[in-house]
Amino acid sequence: MTPADLSRTVLHAVRRAVDENALRAPVPARVRVERTRPGGSGDYACAVALQLAGPAELPALEVARILRERVAAEPGIGRVEITGPGFLSFTLDAPFDSDLAVLHAVREQGIAYGHGGALRDEILQFHHAREVRAAVTAHAVRRLLVSQGARVRITCDEAGDPEWSRLGVTVDAHGTPPVPLLRIRPVPAGATAGKLLERLGADAVRWGLLRPAGHDRAPLGDDLLVQGEANPLFRVRYAHARARVLTRGAAALGFTSEPGDSLEPVAHEGADLAASEGAAHATHVEPAPYESAYAAHTGAEPLAHAAATPSPHPDPPARPLLDLLADHPGVLLAAARHRAPDRVARQLEAVAHAFFDFHDSCPPLPSGDEKPSAAHRSRLALAEAAGTVLAGGLSLLGISAPAHL
């Protein structure tokens, strides 16, 4: 069960309680669940009982009890506890299954992972000044909202700067609107698009303008071009490129992360690439399904043979990355709701950091005399999912994600 699944499960429980007349309150449009903070109980927590207590004219603890009995029996829920003044804390059943669901979702949806229809009923029009940061921010906000199903129109005080097209920015209309509209008003960049592009290039300009929150000044120094770990943009793009290199290296060794891949060795021109990755040619390994490959890395048993209480938790380096991938849809939705592309940039930085921690501790490719194994395929699947999420997030910000860097 993913966080989005859990949110829908809790919302369904609220609807059931209202339909059964156990709760007299308006059903909210959405229910927010969050990862439990350090020291808390369970995997996720939700404050919906406190939200409904007033309209229902019941103590929050009573509302929580009504909802707990309806959520606890749902598939994927291991335990539901009531904590504090009425918080619901959820412990998910078989997080191994949940992790697999996330990896499958990323594989199936590609760079559209995290897109959805939560805002499909919204039709919005934004207006901004003739200023490059406002224009770039409005364009990124539109991308985010459209990714969640909304329809968006952008207008500008005056005709747009021709140089904006080099940043991928389009404006639907210009001129001061007759009625107040939703305005995009970040702190101005202090330079024109042409001057910024000449010095930094389109990708660095967009990152420099979007990475800080709109109320903060945008640092647009030459450090945006530094090809090193200290530059967050480079680190994010390098993590994506590294994930793509791993895919190519695995192919040179004759295996992929695809379900049921047999890990057959091959000899072809790509072998030179494999050598450059420090990997040896593979010998035959028995076929293993995707779940078995994942289990070999995480320590969980394959689904078909799982014990009643498997040990599903992955090695420590993998857990933060898996959690970030699972949270990605929620981050995109929150960024769209709050008109905050900086949230996406920070999410990508966190994914890149977790990717390198995982990559360095659990290499997805064999080295030396090591043979490709189910564990390597499992690690490759996770690395590829991280690369896909990074590419999708950069795309929403209008930034390229090169396969070679």
Short mmCIF file of C-alpha atoms in Angstrom, two decimals:
data_model
loop_
_atom_site.label_atom_id
_atom_site.label_comp_id
_atom_site.label_asym_id
_atom_site.label_seq_id
_atom_site.Cartn_x
_atom_site.Cartn_y
_atom_site.Cartn_z
CA MET A 1 0.00 0.00 0.00
CA THR A 2 1.41 3.36 -1.06
CA PRO A 3 0.74 6.65 0.77
CA ALA A 4 -1.80 7.55 -1.92
CA ASP A 5 -3.55 4.20 -1.38
CA LEU A 6 -3.64 4.80 2.36
CA SER A 7 -5.11 8.27 1.88
CA ARG A 8 -7.88 6.81 -0.31
CA THR A 9 -8.49 4.04 2.23
CA VAL A 10 -8.99 6.54 5.06
CA LEU A 11 -11.24 8.71 2.89
CA HIS A 12 -13.31 5.62 2.03
CA ALA A 13 -13.65 4.88 5.77
CA VAL A 14 -14.94 8.41 6.37
CA ARG A 15 -17.53 7.98 3.59
CA ARG A 16 -18.64 4.65 5.05
CA ALA A 17 -19.01 6.16 8.51
CA VAL A 18 -21.12 9.01 7.11
CA ASP A 19 -23.23 6.66 4.95
CA GLU A 20 -23.85 4.42 7.97
CA ASN A 21 -24.84 7.47 10.03
CA ALA A 22 -22.08 6.75 12.52
CA LEU A 23 -20.60 10.15 11.73
CA ARG A 24 -22.50 13.30 10.81
CA ALA A 25 -20.01 15.51 9.06
CA PRO A 26 -19.17 16.60 5.51
CA VAL A 27 -16.82 14.20 3.73
CA PRO A 28 -13.57 16.05 2.97
CA ALA A 29 -12.33 16.22 -0.60
CA ARG A 30 -9.06 14.59 0.45
CA VAL A 31 -7.33 13.12 3.46
CA ARG A 32 -3.69 13.87 4.16
CA VAL A 33 -1.41 11.21 5.57
CA GLU A 34 2.19 11.84 6.58
CA ARG A 35 5.11 9.68 7.57
CA THR A 36 5.32 9.31 11.32
CA ARG A 37 7.93 11.61 12.81
CA PRO A 38 10.85 10.21 14.84
CA GLY A 39 9.61 8.81 18.13
CA GLY A 40 6.08 8.43 16.82
CA SER A 41 4.03 5.27 16.45
CA GLY A 42 3.44 3.35 13.23
CA ASP A 43 4.43 4.08 9.64
CA TYR A 44 2.01 6.92 8.86
CA ALA A 45 -0.22 9.32 10.79
CA CYS A 46 -3.38 11.23 9.95
CA ALA A 47 -5.23 14.08 11.69
CA VAL A 48 -8.59 13.59 9.95
CA ALA A 49 -10.38 12.85 13.25
CA LEU A 50 -9.37 16.27 14.60
CA GLN A 51 -10.51 17.84 11.32
CA LEU A 52 -13.97 16.23 11.56
CA ALA A 53 -14.54 16.58 15.31
CA GLY A 54 -16.03 20.08 15.08
CA PRO A 55 -18.50 19.46 12.24
CA ALA A 56 -19.47 16.09 13.75
CA GLU A 57 -19.96 17.65 17.21
CA LEU A 58 -18.02 14.78 18.77
CA PRO A 59 -14.72 14.55 20.65
CA ALA A 60 -11.83 13.88 18.31
CA LEU A 61 -11.04 10.64 20.19
CA GLU A 62 -14.55 9.36 19.49
CA VAL A 63 -14.27 10.23 15.79
CA ALA A 64 -10.91 8.43 15.72
CA ARG A 65 -12.48 5.30 17.25
CA ILE A 66 -15.27 5.34 14.65
CA LEU A 67 -12.76 5.55 11.82
CA ARG A 68 -10.29 3.08 13.32
CA GLU A 69 -12.71 0.16 13.27
CA ARG A 70 -13.46 0.83 9.61
CA VAL A 71 -9.85 1.23 8.51
CA ALA A 72 -8.32 -1.62 10.52
CA ALA A 73 -10.03 -4.33 8.47
CA GLU A 74 -8.83 -2.99 5.11
CA PRO A 75 -6.24 -5.03 3.18
CA GLY A 76 -2.70 -3.77 3.66
CA ILE A 77 -3.36 -2.28 7.11
CA GLY A 78 -1.53 -4.13 9.87
CA ARG A 79 -2.51 -2.00 12.87
CA VAL A 80 -4.32 1.26 13.60
CA GLU A 81 -3.64 3.12 16.84
CA ILE A 82 -5.10 6.30 18.32
CA THR A 83 -2.46 8.61 19.72
CA GLY A 84 -2.47 12.04 21.34
CA PRO A 85 -5.69 14.03 21.11
CA GLY A 86 -7.05 11.90 18.26
CA PHE A 87 -4.38 11.15 15.66
CA LEU A 88 -4.70 7.89 13.74
CA SER A 89 -1.38 6.05 13.39
CA PHE A 90 -1.13 3.30 10.80
CA THR A 91 1.27 0.38 10.65
CA LEU A 92 1.16 -1.11 7.18
CA ASP A 93 1.06 -4.84 6.64
CA ALA A 94 3.90 -6.30 4.56
CA PRO A 95 5.83 -3.18 3.53
CA PHE A 96 7.68 -5.55 1.17
CA ASP A 97 4.51 -5.58 -0.94
CA SER A 98 4.30 -1.79 -0.71
CA ASP A 99 7.88 -1.34 -1.89
CA LEU A 100 7.25 -3.62 -4.84
CA ALA A 101 4.11 -1.67 -5.69
CA VAL A 102 6.12 1.57 -5.79
CA LEU A 103 8.79 0.07 -8.08
CA HIS A 104 6.14 -1.40 -10.36
CA ALA A 105 4.32 1.94 -10.50
CA VAL A 106 7.49 3.81 -11.47
CA ARG A 107 8.27 1.21 -14.13
CA GLU A 108 4.77 1.36 -15.61
CA GLN A 109 4.23 5.14 -15.47
CA GLY A 110 7.75 6.28 -16.34
CA ILE A 111 8.42 9.99 -15.94
CA ALA A 112 4.68 10.51 -15.40
CA TYR A 113 4.96 8.71 -12.04
CA GLY A 114 3.30 10.96 -9.49
CA HIS A 115 0.95 12.59 -12.00
CA GLY A 116 -2.73 12.24 -11.22
CA GLY A 117 -6.19 13.71 -11.39
CA ALA A 118 -6.62 15.16 -7.91
CA LEU A 119 -7.05 18.70 -9.33
CA ARG A 120 -9.03 17.78 -12.44
CA ASP A 121 -11.96 19.98 -11.40
CA GLU A 122 -9.84 23.14 -11.12
CA ILE A 123 -9.66 25.78 -13.85
CA LEU A 124 -7.13 28.47 -12.94
CA GLN A 125 -5.72 31.64 -14.44
CA PHE A 126 -2.46 33.15 -13.21
CA HIS A 127 -1.08 36.58 -13.93
CA HIS A 128 2.48 37.84 -13.57
CA ALA A 129 4.66 40.86 -14.26
CA ARG A 130 6.96 41.12 -17.28
CA GLU A 131 9.90 39.72 -15.32
CA VAL A 132 11.89 36.57 -15.98
CA ARG A 133 11.59 34.88 -12.59
CA ALA A 134 7.85 35.48 -12.45
CA ALA A 135 7.48 34.09 -15.97
CA VAL A 136 9.57 30.97 -15.29
CA THR A 137 7.80 30.34 -11.98
CA ALA A 138 4.35 30.70 -13.56
CA HIS A 139 5.35 28.27 -16.30
CA ALA A 140 6.59 25.69 -13.74
CA VAL A 141 3.45 26.12 -11.64
CA ARG A 142 1.35 25.47 -14.74
CA ARG A 143 3.30 22.26 -15.46
CA LEU A 144 2.76 21.07 -11.91
CA LEU A 145 -0.96 21.82 -11.90
CA VAL A 146 -1.50 20.21 -15.30
CA SER A 147 0.31 17.11 -14.05
CA GLN A 148 -2.42 16.84 -11.41
CA GLY A 149 -5.27 17.30 -13.88
CA ALA A 150 -5.96 21.06 -13.60
CA ARG A 151 -6.46 23.40 -16.56
CA VAL A 152 -4.36 26.55 -16.38
CA ARG A 153 -4.07 29.80 -18.31
CA ILE A 154 -1.20 32.29 -17.91
CA THR A 155 -1.33 36.03 -18.63
CA CYS A 156 1.32 38.74 -18.33
CA ASP A 157 1.20 42.51 -17.76
CA GLU A 158 2.83 43.19 -21.13
CA ALA A 159 3.97 41.28 -24.17
CA GLY A 160 6.53 38.70 -23.08
CA ASP A 161 10.27 39.02 -23.54
CA PRO A 162 11.27 37.19 -26.78
CA GLU A 163 14.14 35.59 -24.86
CA TRP A 164 11.64 33.74 -22.66
CA SER A 165 11.08 31.23 -25.45
CA ARG A 166 14.65 29.98 -24.92
CA LEU A 167 13.57 29.09 -21.39
CA GLY A 168 10.53 27.22 -22.67
CA VAL A 169 8.17 29.88 -21.33
CA THR A 170 4.91 30.65 -23.10
CA VAL A 171 2.25 33.21 -22.20
CA ASP A 172 -1.36 32.79 -23.29
CA ALA A 173 -2.23 36.48 -23.31
CA HIS A 174 -0.90 39.85 -22.14
CA GLY A 175 -2.40 43.04 -20.76
CA THR A 176 -3.70 44.00 -17.33
CA PRO A 177 -6.79 41.87 -16.62
CA PRO A 178 -10.10 43.59 -15.87
CA VAL A 179 -10.56 41.57 -12.68
CA PRO A 180 -8.00 40.45 -10.10
CA LEU A 181 -6.41 37.10 -10.86
CA LEU A 182 -4.15 34.72 -8.98
CA ARG A 183 -0.78 36.44 -9.15
CA ILE A 184 2.68 34.91 -9.30
CA ARG A 185 4.99 37.30 -7.43
CA PRO A 186 8.41 35.86 -6.60
CA VAL A 187 11.29 38.14 -5.64
CA PRO A 188 12.56 39.50 -9.01
CA ALA A 189 15.75 38.03 -10.46
CA GLY A 190 17.36 41.42 -10.98
CA ALA A 191 18.51 40.59 -14.52
CA THR A 192 16.94 40.01 -17.92
CA ALA A 193 16.48 36.59 -19.47
CA GLY A 194 18.99 37.40 -22.20
CA LYS A 195 21.79 38.28 -19.78
CA LEU A 196 21.13 35.22 -17.61
CA LEU A 197 21.02 32.89 -20.59
CA GLU A 198 24.23 34.27 -22.00
CA ARG A 199 26.04 33.62 -18.74
CA LEU A 200 24.45 30.42 -17.45
CA GLY A 201 22.39 28.61 -20.10
CA ALA A 202 18.74 27.62 -19.91
CA ASP A 203 18.93 24.69 -17.47
CA ALA A 204 21.03 26.52 -14.86
CA VAL A 205 18.83 29.62 -15.17
CA ARG A 206 15.64 27.68 -14.57
CA TRP A 207 17.14 25.82 -11.59
CA GLY A 208 18.53 29.03 -10.12
CA LEU A 209 15.15 30.74 -10.43
CA LEU A 210 13.01 27.85 -9.20
CA ARG A 211 15.10 26.20 -6.47
CA PRO A 212 14.63 28.98 -3.85
CA ALA A 213 11.16 29.61 -2.45
CA GLY A 214 9.43 32.50 -4.18
CA HIS A 215 9.85 34.82 -1.20
CA ASP A 216 13.63 34.28 -1.19
CA ARG A 217 16.17 35.93 -3.45
CA ALA A 218 17.34 33.70 -6.29
CA PRO A 219 21.14 33.16 -6.19
CA LEU A 220 22.28 33.23 -9.81
CA GLY A 221 26.05 33.02 -9.51
CA ASP A 222 28.49 31.05 -11.62
CA ASP A 223 28.41 28.25 -9.02
CA LEU A 224 25.34 26.98 -10.89
CA LEU A 225 27.76 25.80 -13.59
CA VAL A 226 30.17 24.00 -11.28
CA GLN A 227 30.49 20.35 -12.32
CA GLY A 228 30.92 19.00 -8.83
CA GLU A 229 29.16 17.67 -5.75
CA ALA A 230 28.74 21.13 -4.23
CA ASN A 231 26.32 22.11 -7.02
CA PRO A 232 22.87 20.60 -6.29
CA LEU A 233 21.80 20.84 -9.94
CA PHE A 234 24.88 18.92 -11.08
CA ARG A 235 24.32 16.33 -8.33
CA VAL A 236 20.70 15.74 -9.39
CA ARG A 237 21.53 15.46 -13.08
CA TYR A 238 24.58 13.31 -12.40
CA ALA A 239 22.48 10.91 -10.32
CA HIS A 240 20.12 10.56 -13.26
CA ALA A 241 22.98 10.03 -15.70
CA ARG A 242 24.58 7.50 -13.35
CA ALA A 243 21.33 5.51 -13.19
CA ARG A 244 21.31 5.37 -16.99
CA VAL A 245 24.94 4.22 -17.04
CA LEU A 246 23.99 1.38 -14.69
CA THR A 247 21.31 0.23 -17.13
CA ARG A 248 23.79 0.23 -19.98
CA GLY A 249 26.41 -1.55 -17.88
CA ALA A 250 23.94 -4.24 -16.84
CA ALA A 251 22.94 -4.79 -20.48
CA ALA A 252 26.60 -5.27 -21.36
CA LEU A 253 26.73 -8.01 -18.71
CA GLY A 254 23.59 -9.65 -20.05
CA PHE A 255 21.00 -8.79 -17.42
CA THR A 256 18.31 -6.20 -16.79
CA SER A 257 15.90 -5.35 -13.99
CA GLU A 258 12.93 -6.71 -15.95
CA PRO A 259 10.73 -9.28 -14.15
CA GLY A 260 11.82 -12.80 -14.92
CA ASP A 261 15.09 -11.82 -16.59
CA SER A 262 17.31 -14.88 -16.74
CA LEU A 263 20.65 -13.13 -16.19
CA GLU A 264 22.17 -14.75 -19.29
CA PRO A 265 25.74 -13.64 -20.17
CA VAL A 266 26.33 -12.01 -23.52
CA ALA A 267 29.42 -10.98 -25.47
CA HIS A 268 29.05 -7.95 -27.70
CA GLU A 269 30.41 -4.49 -28.31
CA GLY A 270 28.94 -3.25 -25.04
CA ALA A 271 31.42 -5.37 -23.13
CA ASP A 272 33.89 -2.49 -23.16
CA LEU A 273 31.34 -0.40 -21.32
CA ALA A 274 30.94 -3.12 -18.72
CA ALA A 275 34.68 -3.20 -18.22
CA SER A 276 34.69 0.53 -17.69
CA GLU A 277 32.17 0.01 -14.90
CA GLY A 278 34.49 -2.50 -13.22
CA ALA A 279 32.14 -5.40 -13.93
CA ALA A 280 33.03 -8.93 -14.97
CA HIS A 281 31.23 -11.04 -17.58
CA ALA A 282 28.44 -13.12 -16.11
CA THR A 283 27.90 -16.84 -16.10
CA HIS A 284 24.44 -18.33 -16.13
CA VAL A 285 22.26 -17.85 -13.06
CA GLU A 286 18.91 -19.51 -12.59
CA PRO A 287 15.94 -17.34 -13.60
CA ALA A 288 14.25 -15.51 -10.78
CA PRO A 289 11.06 -13.45 -10.81
CA TYR A 290 11.09 -9.75 -10.00
CA GLU A 291 9.80 -10.39 -6.51
CA SER A 292 12.53 -12.93 -5.81
CA ALA A 293 15.19 -10.52 -7.01
CA TYR A 294 13.87 -7.81 -4.73
CA ALA A 295 13.62 -10.23 -1.84
CA ALA A 296 17.22 -11.30 -2.30
CA HIS A 297 18.30 -7.73 -1.62
CA THR A 298 15.83 -6.81 1.08
CA GLY A 299 15.89 -10.01 3.10
CA ALA A 300 12.17 -10.65 2.58
CA GLU A 301 10.90 -13.93 1.24
CA PRO A 302 9.37 -14.00 -2.27
CA LEU A 303 5.65 -13.29 -2.31
CA ALA A 304 4.66 -16.78 -3.42
CA HIS A 305 6.57 -18.35 -0.53
CA ALA A 306 6.33 -15.64 2.12
CA ALA A 307 6.12 -16.71 5.72
CA ALA A 308 3.35 -15.43 7.93
CA THR A 309 5.61 -12.72 9.30
CA PRO A 310 8.34 -12.02 6.71
CA SER A 311 11.25 -9.69 7.32
CA PRO A 312 10.50 -7.07 4.65
CA HIS A 313 12.78 -4.22 5.65
CA PRO A 314 15.54 -3.50 3.13
CA ASP A 315 19.12 -2.80 4.01
CA PRO A 316 19.48 0.63 5.65
CA PRO A 317 20.89 2.38 2.53
CA ALA A 318 17.85 1.36 0.46
CA ARG A 319 15.15 2.41 2.92
CA PRO A 320 15.49 6.22 2.56
CA LEU A 321 15.46 5.95 -1.22
CA LEU A 322 12.41 3.70 -1.26
CA ASP A 323 10.59 6.06 1.11
CA LEU A 324 11.38 9.08 -1.08
CA LEU A 325 10.11 7.29 -4.19
CA ALA A 326 6.92 6.34 -2.37
CA ASP A 327 6.43 9.94 -1.20
CA HIS A 328 7.06 11.46 -4.65
CA PRO A 329 3.39 11.60 -5.81
CA GLY A 330 2.45 13.41 -2.60
CA VAL A 331 5.29 15.89 -3.04
CA LEU A 332 4.14 16.71 -6.58
CA LEU A 333 0.55 17.20 -5.48
CA ALA A 334 1.59 19.43 -2.57
CA ALA A 335 3.87 21.46 -4.84
CA ALA A 336 0.97 21.97 -7.24
CA ARG A 337 -1.48 22.95 -4.50
CA HIS A 338 0.95 25.44 -2.95
CA ARG A 339 2.25 26.76 -6.31
CA ALA A 340 5.72 25.85 -5.07
CA PRO A 341 8.11 24.34 -7.65
CA ASP A 342 10.91 24.74 -5.09
CA ARG A 343 9.41 21.73 -3.28
CA VAL A 344 10.07 19.59 -6.35
CA ALA A 345 13.67 20.80 -6.54
CA ARG A 346 14.26 19.91 -2.89
CA GLN A 347 12.67 16.50 -3.43
CA LEU A 348 15.03 15.83 -6.34
CA GLU A 349 18.03 16.81 -4.22
CA ALA A 350 16.90 14.38 -1.51
CA VAL A 351 16.39 11.57 -4.06
CA ALA A 352 19.84 12.19 -5.56
CA HIS A 353 21.47 12.13 -2.11
CA ALA A 354 19.70 8.89 -1.15
CA PHE A 355 20.57 7.39 -4.54
CA PHE A 356 24.29 7.92 -4.07
CA ASP A 357 24.18 6.59 -0.50
CA PHE A 358 22.44 3.47 -1.79
CA HIS A 359 24.66 3.17 -4.87
CA ASP A 360 27.87 3.38 -2.87
CA SER A 361 26.75 0.90 -0.19
CA CYS A 362 24.90 -1.57 -2.44
CA PRO A 363 26.49 -1.48 -5.93
CA PRO A 364 23.93 -2.44 -8.59
CA LEU A 365 26.66 -3.90 -10.83
CA PRO A 366 29.05 -6.71 -9.90
CA SER A 367 32.72 -5.96 -9.70
CA GLY A 368 35.89 -8.01 -10.03
CA ASP A 369 35.11 -11.74 -10.13
CA GLU A 370 31.60 -11.24 -8.78
CA LYS A 371 28.79 -12.65 -10.91
CA PRO A 372 25.47 -10.88 -11.57
CA SER A 373 22.84 -12.08 -9.14
CA ALA A 374 19.24 -11.55 -8.22
CA ALA A 375 20.42 -8.99 -5.67
CA HIS A 376 22.13 -6.99 -8.43
CA ARG A 377 18.95 -7.03 -10.49
CA SER A 378 17.00 -5.86 -7.46
CA ARG A 379 19.43 -3.01 -6.86
CA LEU A 380 19.32 -2.10 -10.53
CA ALA A 381 15.51 -1.88 -10.40
CA LEU A 382 15.70 0.56 -7.50
CA ALA A 383 18.45 2.62 -9.16
CA GLU A 384 16.47 2.81 -12.40
CA ALA A 385 13.35 3.89 -10.50
CA ALA A 386 15.35 6.69 -8.89
CA GLY A 387 16.64 7.78 -12.30
CA THR A 388 13.10 7.83 -13.67
CA VAL A 389 11.82 9.95 -10.78
CA LEU A 390 14.71 12.39 -11.23
CA ALA A 391 14.01 12.68 -14.96
CA GLY A 392 10.31 13.27 -14.33
CA GLY A 393 10.93 15.92 -11.70
CA LEU A 394 13.46 17.76 -13.87
CA SER A 395 10.98 17.67 -16.75
CA LEU A 396 8.32 19.35 -14.61
CA LEU A 397 10.84 22.10 -13.86
CA GLY A 398 11.62 22.42 -17.57
CA ILE A 399 15.19 21.15 -17.11
CA SER A 400 16.84 18.53 -19.29
CA ALA A 401 18.01 15.21 -17.85
CA PRO A 402 20.97 14.06 -19.98
CA ALA A 403 21.78 10.36 -20.14
CA HIS A 404 25.48 11.22 -20.36
CA LEU A 405 27.13 13.80 -18.12
#
